[in-house]
PDB file of C-alpha atoms in Angstrom:
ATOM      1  CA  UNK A   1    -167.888 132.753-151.727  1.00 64.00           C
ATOM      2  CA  UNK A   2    -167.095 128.843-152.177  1.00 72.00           C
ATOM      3  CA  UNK A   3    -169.194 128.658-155.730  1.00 93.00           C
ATOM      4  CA  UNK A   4    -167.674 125.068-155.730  1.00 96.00           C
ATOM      5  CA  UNK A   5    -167.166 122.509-152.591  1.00 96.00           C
ATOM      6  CA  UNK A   6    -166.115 119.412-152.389  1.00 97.00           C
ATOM      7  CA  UNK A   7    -166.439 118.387-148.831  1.00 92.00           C
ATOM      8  CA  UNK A   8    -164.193 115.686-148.633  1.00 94.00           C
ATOM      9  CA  UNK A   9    -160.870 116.298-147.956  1.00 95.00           C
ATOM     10  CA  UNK A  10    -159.244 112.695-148.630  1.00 97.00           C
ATOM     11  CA  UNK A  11    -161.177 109.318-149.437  1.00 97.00           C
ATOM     12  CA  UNK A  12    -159.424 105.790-149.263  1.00 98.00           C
ATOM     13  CA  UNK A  13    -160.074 102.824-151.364  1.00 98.00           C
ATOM     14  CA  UNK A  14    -158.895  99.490-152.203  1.00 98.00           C
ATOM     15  CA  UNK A  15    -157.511  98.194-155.147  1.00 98.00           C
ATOM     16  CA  UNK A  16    -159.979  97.528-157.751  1.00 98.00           C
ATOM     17  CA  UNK A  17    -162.943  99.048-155.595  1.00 98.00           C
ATOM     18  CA  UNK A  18    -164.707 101.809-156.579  1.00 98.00           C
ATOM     19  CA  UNK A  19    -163.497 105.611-155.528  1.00 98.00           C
ATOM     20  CA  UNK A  20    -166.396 107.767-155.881  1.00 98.00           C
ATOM     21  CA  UNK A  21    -165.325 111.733-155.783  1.00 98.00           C
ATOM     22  CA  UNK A  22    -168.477 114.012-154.710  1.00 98.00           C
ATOM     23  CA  UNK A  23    -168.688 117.841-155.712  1.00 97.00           C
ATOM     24  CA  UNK A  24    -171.542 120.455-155.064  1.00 97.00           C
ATOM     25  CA  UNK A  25    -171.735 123.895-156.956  1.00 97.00           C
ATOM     26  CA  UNK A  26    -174.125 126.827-156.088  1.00 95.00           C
ATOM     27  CA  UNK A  27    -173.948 128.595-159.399  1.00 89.00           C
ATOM     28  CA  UNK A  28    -176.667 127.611-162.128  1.00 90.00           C
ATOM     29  CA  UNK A  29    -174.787 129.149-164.204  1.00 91.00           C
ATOM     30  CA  UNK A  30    -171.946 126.221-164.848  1.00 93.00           C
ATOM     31  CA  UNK A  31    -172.833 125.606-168.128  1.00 88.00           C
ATOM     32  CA  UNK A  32    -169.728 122.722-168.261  1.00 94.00           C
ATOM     33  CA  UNK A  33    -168.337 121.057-165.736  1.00 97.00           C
ATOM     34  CA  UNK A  34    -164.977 119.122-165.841  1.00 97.00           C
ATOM     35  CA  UNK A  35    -162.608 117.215-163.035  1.00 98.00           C
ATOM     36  CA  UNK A  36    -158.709 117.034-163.249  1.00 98.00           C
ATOM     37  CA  UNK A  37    -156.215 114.934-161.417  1.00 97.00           C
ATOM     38  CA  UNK A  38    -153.265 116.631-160.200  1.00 96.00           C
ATOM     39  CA  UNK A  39    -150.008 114.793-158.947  1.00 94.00           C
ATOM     40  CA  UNK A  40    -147.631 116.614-156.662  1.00 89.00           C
ATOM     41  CA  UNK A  41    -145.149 119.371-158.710  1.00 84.00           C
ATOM     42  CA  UNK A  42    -147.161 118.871-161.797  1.00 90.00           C
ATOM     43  CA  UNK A  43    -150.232 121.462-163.177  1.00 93.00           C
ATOM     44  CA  UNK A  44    -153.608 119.888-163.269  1.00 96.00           C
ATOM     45  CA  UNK A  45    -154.239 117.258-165.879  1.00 96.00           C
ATOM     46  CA  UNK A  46    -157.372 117.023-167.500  1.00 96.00           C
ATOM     47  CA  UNK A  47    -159.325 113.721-166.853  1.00 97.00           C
ATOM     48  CA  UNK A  48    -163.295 114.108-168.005  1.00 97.00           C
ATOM     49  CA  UNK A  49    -166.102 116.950-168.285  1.00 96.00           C
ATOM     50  CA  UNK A  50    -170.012 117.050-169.130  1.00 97.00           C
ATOM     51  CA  UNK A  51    -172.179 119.623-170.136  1.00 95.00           C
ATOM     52  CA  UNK A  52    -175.029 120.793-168.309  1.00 93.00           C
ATOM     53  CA  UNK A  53    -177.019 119.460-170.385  1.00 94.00           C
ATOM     54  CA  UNK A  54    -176.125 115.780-169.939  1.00 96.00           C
ATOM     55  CA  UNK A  55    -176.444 113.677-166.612  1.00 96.00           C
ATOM     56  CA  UNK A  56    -173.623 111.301-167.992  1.00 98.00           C
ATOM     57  CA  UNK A  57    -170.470 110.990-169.760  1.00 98.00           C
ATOM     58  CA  UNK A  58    -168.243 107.729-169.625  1.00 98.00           C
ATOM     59  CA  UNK A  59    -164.666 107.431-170.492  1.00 97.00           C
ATOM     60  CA  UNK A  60    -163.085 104.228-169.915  1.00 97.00           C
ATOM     61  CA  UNK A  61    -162.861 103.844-166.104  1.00 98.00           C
ATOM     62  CA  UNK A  62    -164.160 107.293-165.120  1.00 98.00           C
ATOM     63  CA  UNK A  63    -167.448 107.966-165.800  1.00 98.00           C
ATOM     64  CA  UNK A  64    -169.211 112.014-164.296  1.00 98.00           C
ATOM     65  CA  UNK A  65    -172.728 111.827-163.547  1.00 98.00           C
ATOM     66  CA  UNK A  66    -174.939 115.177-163.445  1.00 98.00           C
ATOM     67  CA  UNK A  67    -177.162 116.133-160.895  1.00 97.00           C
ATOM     68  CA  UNK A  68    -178.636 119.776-161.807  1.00 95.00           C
ATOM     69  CA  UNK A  69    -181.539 119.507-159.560  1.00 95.00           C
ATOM     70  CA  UNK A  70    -179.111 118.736-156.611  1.00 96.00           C
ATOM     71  CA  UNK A  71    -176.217 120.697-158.450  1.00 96.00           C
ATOM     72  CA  UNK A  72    -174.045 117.668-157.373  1.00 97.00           C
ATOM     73  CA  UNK A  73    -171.999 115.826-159.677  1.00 97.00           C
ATOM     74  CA  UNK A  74    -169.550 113.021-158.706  1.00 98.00           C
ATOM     75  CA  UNK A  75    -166.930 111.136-160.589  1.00 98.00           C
ATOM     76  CA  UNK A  76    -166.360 107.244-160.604  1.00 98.00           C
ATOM     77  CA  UNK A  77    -163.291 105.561-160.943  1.00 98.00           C
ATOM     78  CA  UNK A  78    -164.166 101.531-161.721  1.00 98.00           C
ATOM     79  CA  UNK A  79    -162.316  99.749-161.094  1.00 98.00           C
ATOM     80  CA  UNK A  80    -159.537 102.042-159.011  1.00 98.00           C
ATOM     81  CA  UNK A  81    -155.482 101.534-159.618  1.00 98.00           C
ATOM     82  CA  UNK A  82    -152.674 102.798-157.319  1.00 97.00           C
ATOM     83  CA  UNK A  83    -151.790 104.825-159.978  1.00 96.00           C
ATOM     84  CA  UNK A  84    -155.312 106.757-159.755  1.00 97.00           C
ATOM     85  CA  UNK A  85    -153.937 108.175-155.756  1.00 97.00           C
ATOM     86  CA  UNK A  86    -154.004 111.719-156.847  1.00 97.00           C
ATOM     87  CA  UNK A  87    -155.436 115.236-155.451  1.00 97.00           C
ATOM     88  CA  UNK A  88    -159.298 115.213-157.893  1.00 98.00           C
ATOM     89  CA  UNK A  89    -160.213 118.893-158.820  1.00 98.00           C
ATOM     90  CA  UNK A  90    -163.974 118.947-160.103  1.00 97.00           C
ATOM     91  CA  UNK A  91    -164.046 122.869-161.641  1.00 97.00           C
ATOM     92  CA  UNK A  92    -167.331 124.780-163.553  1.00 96.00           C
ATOM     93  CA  UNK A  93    -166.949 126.749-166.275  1.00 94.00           C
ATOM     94  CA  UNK A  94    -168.677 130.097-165.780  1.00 91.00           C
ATOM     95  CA  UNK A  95    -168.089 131.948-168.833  1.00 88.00           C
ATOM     96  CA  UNK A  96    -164.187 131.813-170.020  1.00 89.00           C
ATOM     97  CA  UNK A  97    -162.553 130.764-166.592  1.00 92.00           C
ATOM     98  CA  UNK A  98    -162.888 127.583-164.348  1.00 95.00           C
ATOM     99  CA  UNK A  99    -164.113 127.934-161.096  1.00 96.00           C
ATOM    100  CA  UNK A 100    -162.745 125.105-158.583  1.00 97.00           C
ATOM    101  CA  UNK A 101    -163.174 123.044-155.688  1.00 97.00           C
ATOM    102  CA  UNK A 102    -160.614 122.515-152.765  1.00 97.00           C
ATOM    103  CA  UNK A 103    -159.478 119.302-154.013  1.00 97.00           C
ATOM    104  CA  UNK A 104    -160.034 115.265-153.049  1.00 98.00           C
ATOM    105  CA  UNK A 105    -157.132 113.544-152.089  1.00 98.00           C
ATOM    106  CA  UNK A 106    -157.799 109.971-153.076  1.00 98.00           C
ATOM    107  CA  UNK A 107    -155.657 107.423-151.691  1.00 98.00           C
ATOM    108  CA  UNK A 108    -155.569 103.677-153.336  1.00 98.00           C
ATOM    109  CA  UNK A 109    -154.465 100.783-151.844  1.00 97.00           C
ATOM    110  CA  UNK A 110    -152.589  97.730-153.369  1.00 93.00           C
TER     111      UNK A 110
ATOM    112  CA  UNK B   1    -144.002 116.824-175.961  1.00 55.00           C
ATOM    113  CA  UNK B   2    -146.198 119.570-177.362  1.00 79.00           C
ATOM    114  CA  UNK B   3    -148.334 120.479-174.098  1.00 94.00           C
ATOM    115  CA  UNK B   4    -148.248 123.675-172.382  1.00 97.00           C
ATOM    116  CA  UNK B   5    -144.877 124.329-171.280  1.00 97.00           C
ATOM    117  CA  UNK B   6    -143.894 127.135-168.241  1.00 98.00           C
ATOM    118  CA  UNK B   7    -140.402 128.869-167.473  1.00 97.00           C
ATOM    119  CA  UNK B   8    -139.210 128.793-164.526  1.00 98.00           C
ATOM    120  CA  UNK B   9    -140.769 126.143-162.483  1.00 97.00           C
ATOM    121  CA  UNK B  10    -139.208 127.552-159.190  1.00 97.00           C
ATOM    122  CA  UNK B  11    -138.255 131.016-158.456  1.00 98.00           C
ATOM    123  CA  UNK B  12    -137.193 131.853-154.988  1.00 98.00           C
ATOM    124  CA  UNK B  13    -136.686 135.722-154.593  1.00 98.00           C
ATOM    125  CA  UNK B  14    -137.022 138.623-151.867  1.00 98.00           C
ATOM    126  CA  UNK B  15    -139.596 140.654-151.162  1.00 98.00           C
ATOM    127  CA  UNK B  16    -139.827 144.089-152.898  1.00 98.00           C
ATOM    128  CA  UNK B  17    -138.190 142.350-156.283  1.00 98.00           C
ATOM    129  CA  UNK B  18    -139.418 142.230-159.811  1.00 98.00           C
ATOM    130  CA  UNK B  19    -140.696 138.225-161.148  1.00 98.00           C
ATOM    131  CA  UNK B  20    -141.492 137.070-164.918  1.00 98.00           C
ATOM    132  CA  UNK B  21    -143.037 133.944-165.452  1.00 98.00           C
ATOM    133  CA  UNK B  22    -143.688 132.631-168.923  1.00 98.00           C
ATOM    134  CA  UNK B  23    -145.864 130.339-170.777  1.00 98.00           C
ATOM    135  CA  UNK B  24    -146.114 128.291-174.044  1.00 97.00           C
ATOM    136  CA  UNK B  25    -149.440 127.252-174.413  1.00 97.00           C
ATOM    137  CA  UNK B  26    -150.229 124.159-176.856  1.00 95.00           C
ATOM    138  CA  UNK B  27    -149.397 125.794-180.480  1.00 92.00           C
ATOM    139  CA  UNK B  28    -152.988 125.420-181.933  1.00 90.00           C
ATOM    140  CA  UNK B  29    -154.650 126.871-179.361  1.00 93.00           C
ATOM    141  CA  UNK B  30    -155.751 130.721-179.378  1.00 93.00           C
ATOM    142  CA  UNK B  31    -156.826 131.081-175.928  1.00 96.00           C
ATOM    143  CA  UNK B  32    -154.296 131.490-172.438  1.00 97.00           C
ATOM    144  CA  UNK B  33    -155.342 131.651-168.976  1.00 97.00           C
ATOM    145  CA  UNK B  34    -153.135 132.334-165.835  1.00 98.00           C
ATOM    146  CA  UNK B  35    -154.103 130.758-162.590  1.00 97.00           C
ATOM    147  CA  UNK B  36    -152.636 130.697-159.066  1.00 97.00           C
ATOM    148  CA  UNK B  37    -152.759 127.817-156.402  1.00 96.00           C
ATOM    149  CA  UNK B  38    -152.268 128.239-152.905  1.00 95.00           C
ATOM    150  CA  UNK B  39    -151.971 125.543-149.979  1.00 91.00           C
ATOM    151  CA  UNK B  40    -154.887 123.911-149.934  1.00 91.00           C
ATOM    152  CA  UNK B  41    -156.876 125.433-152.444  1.00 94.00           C
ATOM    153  CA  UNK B  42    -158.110 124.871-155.725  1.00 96.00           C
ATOM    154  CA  UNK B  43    -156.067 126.893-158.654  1.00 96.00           C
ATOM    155  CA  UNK B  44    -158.031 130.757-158.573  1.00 96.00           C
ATOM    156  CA  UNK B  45    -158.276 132.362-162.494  1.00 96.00           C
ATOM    157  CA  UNK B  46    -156.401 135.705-162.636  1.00 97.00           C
ATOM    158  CA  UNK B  47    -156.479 136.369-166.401  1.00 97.00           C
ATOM    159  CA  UNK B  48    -157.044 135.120-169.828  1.00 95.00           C
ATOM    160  CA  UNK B  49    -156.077 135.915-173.171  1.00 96.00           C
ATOM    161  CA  UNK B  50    -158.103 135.638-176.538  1.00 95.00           C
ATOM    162  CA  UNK B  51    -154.882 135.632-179.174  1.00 93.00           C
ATOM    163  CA  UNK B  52    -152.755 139.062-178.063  1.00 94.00           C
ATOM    164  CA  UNK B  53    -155.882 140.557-176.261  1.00 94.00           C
ATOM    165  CA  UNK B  54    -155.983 140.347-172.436  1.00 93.00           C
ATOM    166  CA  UNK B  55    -159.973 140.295-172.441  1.00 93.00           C
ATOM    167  CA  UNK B  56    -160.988 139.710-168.645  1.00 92.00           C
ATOM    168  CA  UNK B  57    -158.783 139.997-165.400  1.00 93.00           C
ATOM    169  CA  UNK B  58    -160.070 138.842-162.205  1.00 93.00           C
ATOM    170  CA  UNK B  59    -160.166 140.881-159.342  1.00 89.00           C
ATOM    171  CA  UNK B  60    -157.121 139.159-157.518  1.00 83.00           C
ATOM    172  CA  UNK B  61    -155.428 140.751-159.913  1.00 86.00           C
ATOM    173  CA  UNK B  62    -153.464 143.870-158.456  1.00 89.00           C
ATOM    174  CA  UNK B  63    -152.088 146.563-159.997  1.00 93.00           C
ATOM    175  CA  UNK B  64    -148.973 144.869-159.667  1.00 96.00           C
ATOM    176  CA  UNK B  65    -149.629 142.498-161.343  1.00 97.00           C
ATOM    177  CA  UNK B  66    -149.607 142.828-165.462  1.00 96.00           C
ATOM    178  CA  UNK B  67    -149.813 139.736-168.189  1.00 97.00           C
ATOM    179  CA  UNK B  68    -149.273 140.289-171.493  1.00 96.00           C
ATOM    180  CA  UNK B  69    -149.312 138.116-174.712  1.00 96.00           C
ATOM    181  CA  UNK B  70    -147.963 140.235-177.664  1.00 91.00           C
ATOM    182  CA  UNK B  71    -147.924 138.042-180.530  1.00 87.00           C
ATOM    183  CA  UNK B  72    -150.446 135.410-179.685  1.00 86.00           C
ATOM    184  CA  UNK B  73    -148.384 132.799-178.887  1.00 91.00           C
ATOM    185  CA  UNK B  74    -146.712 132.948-175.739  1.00 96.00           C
ATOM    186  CA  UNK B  75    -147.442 134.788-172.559  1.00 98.00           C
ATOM    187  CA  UNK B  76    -145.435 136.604-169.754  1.00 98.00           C
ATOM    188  CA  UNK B  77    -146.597 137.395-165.928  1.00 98.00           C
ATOM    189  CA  UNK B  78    -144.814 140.055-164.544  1.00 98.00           C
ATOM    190  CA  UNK B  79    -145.439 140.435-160.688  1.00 98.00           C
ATOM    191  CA  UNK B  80    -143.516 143.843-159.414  1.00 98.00           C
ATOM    192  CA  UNK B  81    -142.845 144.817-155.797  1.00 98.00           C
ATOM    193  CA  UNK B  82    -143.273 141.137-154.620  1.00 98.00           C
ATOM    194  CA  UNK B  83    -145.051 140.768-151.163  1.00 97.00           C
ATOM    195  CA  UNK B  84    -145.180 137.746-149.143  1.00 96.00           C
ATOM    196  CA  UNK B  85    -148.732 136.609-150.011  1.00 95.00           C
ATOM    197  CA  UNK B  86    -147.534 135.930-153.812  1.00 97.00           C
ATOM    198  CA  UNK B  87    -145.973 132.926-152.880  1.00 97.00           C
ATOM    199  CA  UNK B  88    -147.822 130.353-154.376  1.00 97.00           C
ATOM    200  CA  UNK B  89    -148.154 127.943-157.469  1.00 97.00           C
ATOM    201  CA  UNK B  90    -148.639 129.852-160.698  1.00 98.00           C
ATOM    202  CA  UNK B  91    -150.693 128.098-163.410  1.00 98.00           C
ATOM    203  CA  UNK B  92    -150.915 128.425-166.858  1.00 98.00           C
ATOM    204  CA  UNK B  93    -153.418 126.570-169.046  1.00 97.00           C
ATOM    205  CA  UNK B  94    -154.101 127.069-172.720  1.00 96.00           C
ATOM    206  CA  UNK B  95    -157.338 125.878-175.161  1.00 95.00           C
ATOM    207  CA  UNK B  96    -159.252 126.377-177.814  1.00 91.00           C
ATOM    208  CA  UNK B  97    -162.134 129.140-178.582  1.00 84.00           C
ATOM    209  CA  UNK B  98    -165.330 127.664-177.960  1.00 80.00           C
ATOM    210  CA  UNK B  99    -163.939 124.433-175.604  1.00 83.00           C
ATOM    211  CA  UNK B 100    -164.346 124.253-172.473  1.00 86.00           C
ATOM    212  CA  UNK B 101    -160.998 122.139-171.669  1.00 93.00           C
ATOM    213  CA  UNK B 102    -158.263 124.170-170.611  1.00 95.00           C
ATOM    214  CA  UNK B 103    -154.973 121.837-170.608  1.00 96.00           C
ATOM    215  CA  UNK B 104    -152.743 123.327-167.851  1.00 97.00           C
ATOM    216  CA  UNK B 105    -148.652 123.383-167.587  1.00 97.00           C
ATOM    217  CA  UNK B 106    -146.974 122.276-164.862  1.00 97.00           C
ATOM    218  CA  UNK B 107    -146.788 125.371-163.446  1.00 97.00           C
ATOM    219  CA  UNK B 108    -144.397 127.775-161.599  1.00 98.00           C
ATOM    220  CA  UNK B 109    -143.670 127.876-158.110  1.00 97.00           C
ATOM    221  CA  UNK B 110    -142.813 131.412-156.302  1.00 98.00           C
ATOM    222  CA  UNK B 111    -141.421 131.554-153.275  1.00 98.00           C
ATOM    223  CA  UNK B 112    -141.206 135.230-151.653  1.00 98.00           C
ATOM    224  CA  UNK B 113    -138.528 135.647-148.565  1.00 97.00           C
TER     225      UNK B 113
END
């Protein structure tokens, strides 16, 4: 069972436009959520996480927000950089080990 | 560089053989985890490590396979009998007790022919 989705396979965005990266969970148990950025040949690299007990955490041009009553949560990236065209992971933490999502390609244009 | 570092980052080998992958997680940190990455997919948890003890394995994990992490610092996945569904991106990621970042390495790609 999927316990995390993110139904977007790839998303396309301008230069200095806003990429918004969309992730829904079915497990109330997440009690941490986090997103990496993974380029090809290389292991995930963190980028930002949030407790379940925020709806918001901001760090420099990516900002997560929290949805628990939706069990959504998205990440922003403001203003976006061709250096941002990555594959996004968003992941919960359930227990010890990170459960993850399929993966966003995000694709910036110059 | 003192990030989590993996040996070998390719390994092509035949069915039926014996692989070893190994991992150096970040030196402060007391806590490894082994993931693998398919096509496609998100990286799947297989194991993780509290110092030298192993204390939850995931059900992917087959008798086959067998991690171990004797001293606490650095850890070894040993895949015997290869089959053809290994292939895939091994991860390894490494943090500390009580956060919930894990900081991954860049992983180790196995290729089974």
């Amino acid at each position: 069972d999927q316990q995390v989705k993110q139904n977007s396979p790839s998303l396309s965005v301008q230069e200095g436009r806003i990429s918004i990266l969309n992730c829904d969970y079915t497990n109330s148990m997440f009690d941490y959520f986090l997103w990496y950025k993974k380029y090809p040949a290389e292991g995930p690299t963190f980028l930002i996480s949030i407790s379940s007990i925020k709806d918001k955490n901001e760090d420099g041009r990516f900002t997560v927000f929290l949805n628990k009553s939706a069990k959504h949560l998205s990440l922003h990236i403001v203003p976006s950089q061709p250096g941002d065209s990555a594959v996004y992971f968003c992941a919960g933490l359930y227990g010890n080990k990170l459960v993850f999502g399929a993966g966003t390609i995000l694709r910036v244009k110059s | 560089d003192t990030g989590v570092s993996q040996d070998p980052r390719h390994k092509i080998t035949k069915r039926g053989q014996n692989v070893t992958f190994r991992c150096d997680p970040i030196s402060e940190h007391n806590r490894l985890y082994w993931y693998r990455q398919t096509l496609g997919q998100g990286p799947e948890f297989l194991t993780y490590f509290q110092n030298e003890a192993q204390l939850e394995k995931s059900r992917l994990l087959s008798d086959r396979f067998s991690a171990e992490r004797p001293k606490g610092s650095f850890s070894t996945l040993e895949i015997q009998r290869t089959e053809q569904g290994d292939s895939a991106m091994y991860l390894c990621a490494s943090s500390l007790a009580g956060l919930g970042e894990q900081y991954f390495g860049p992983g180790t790609r196995l290729t089974v022919t």
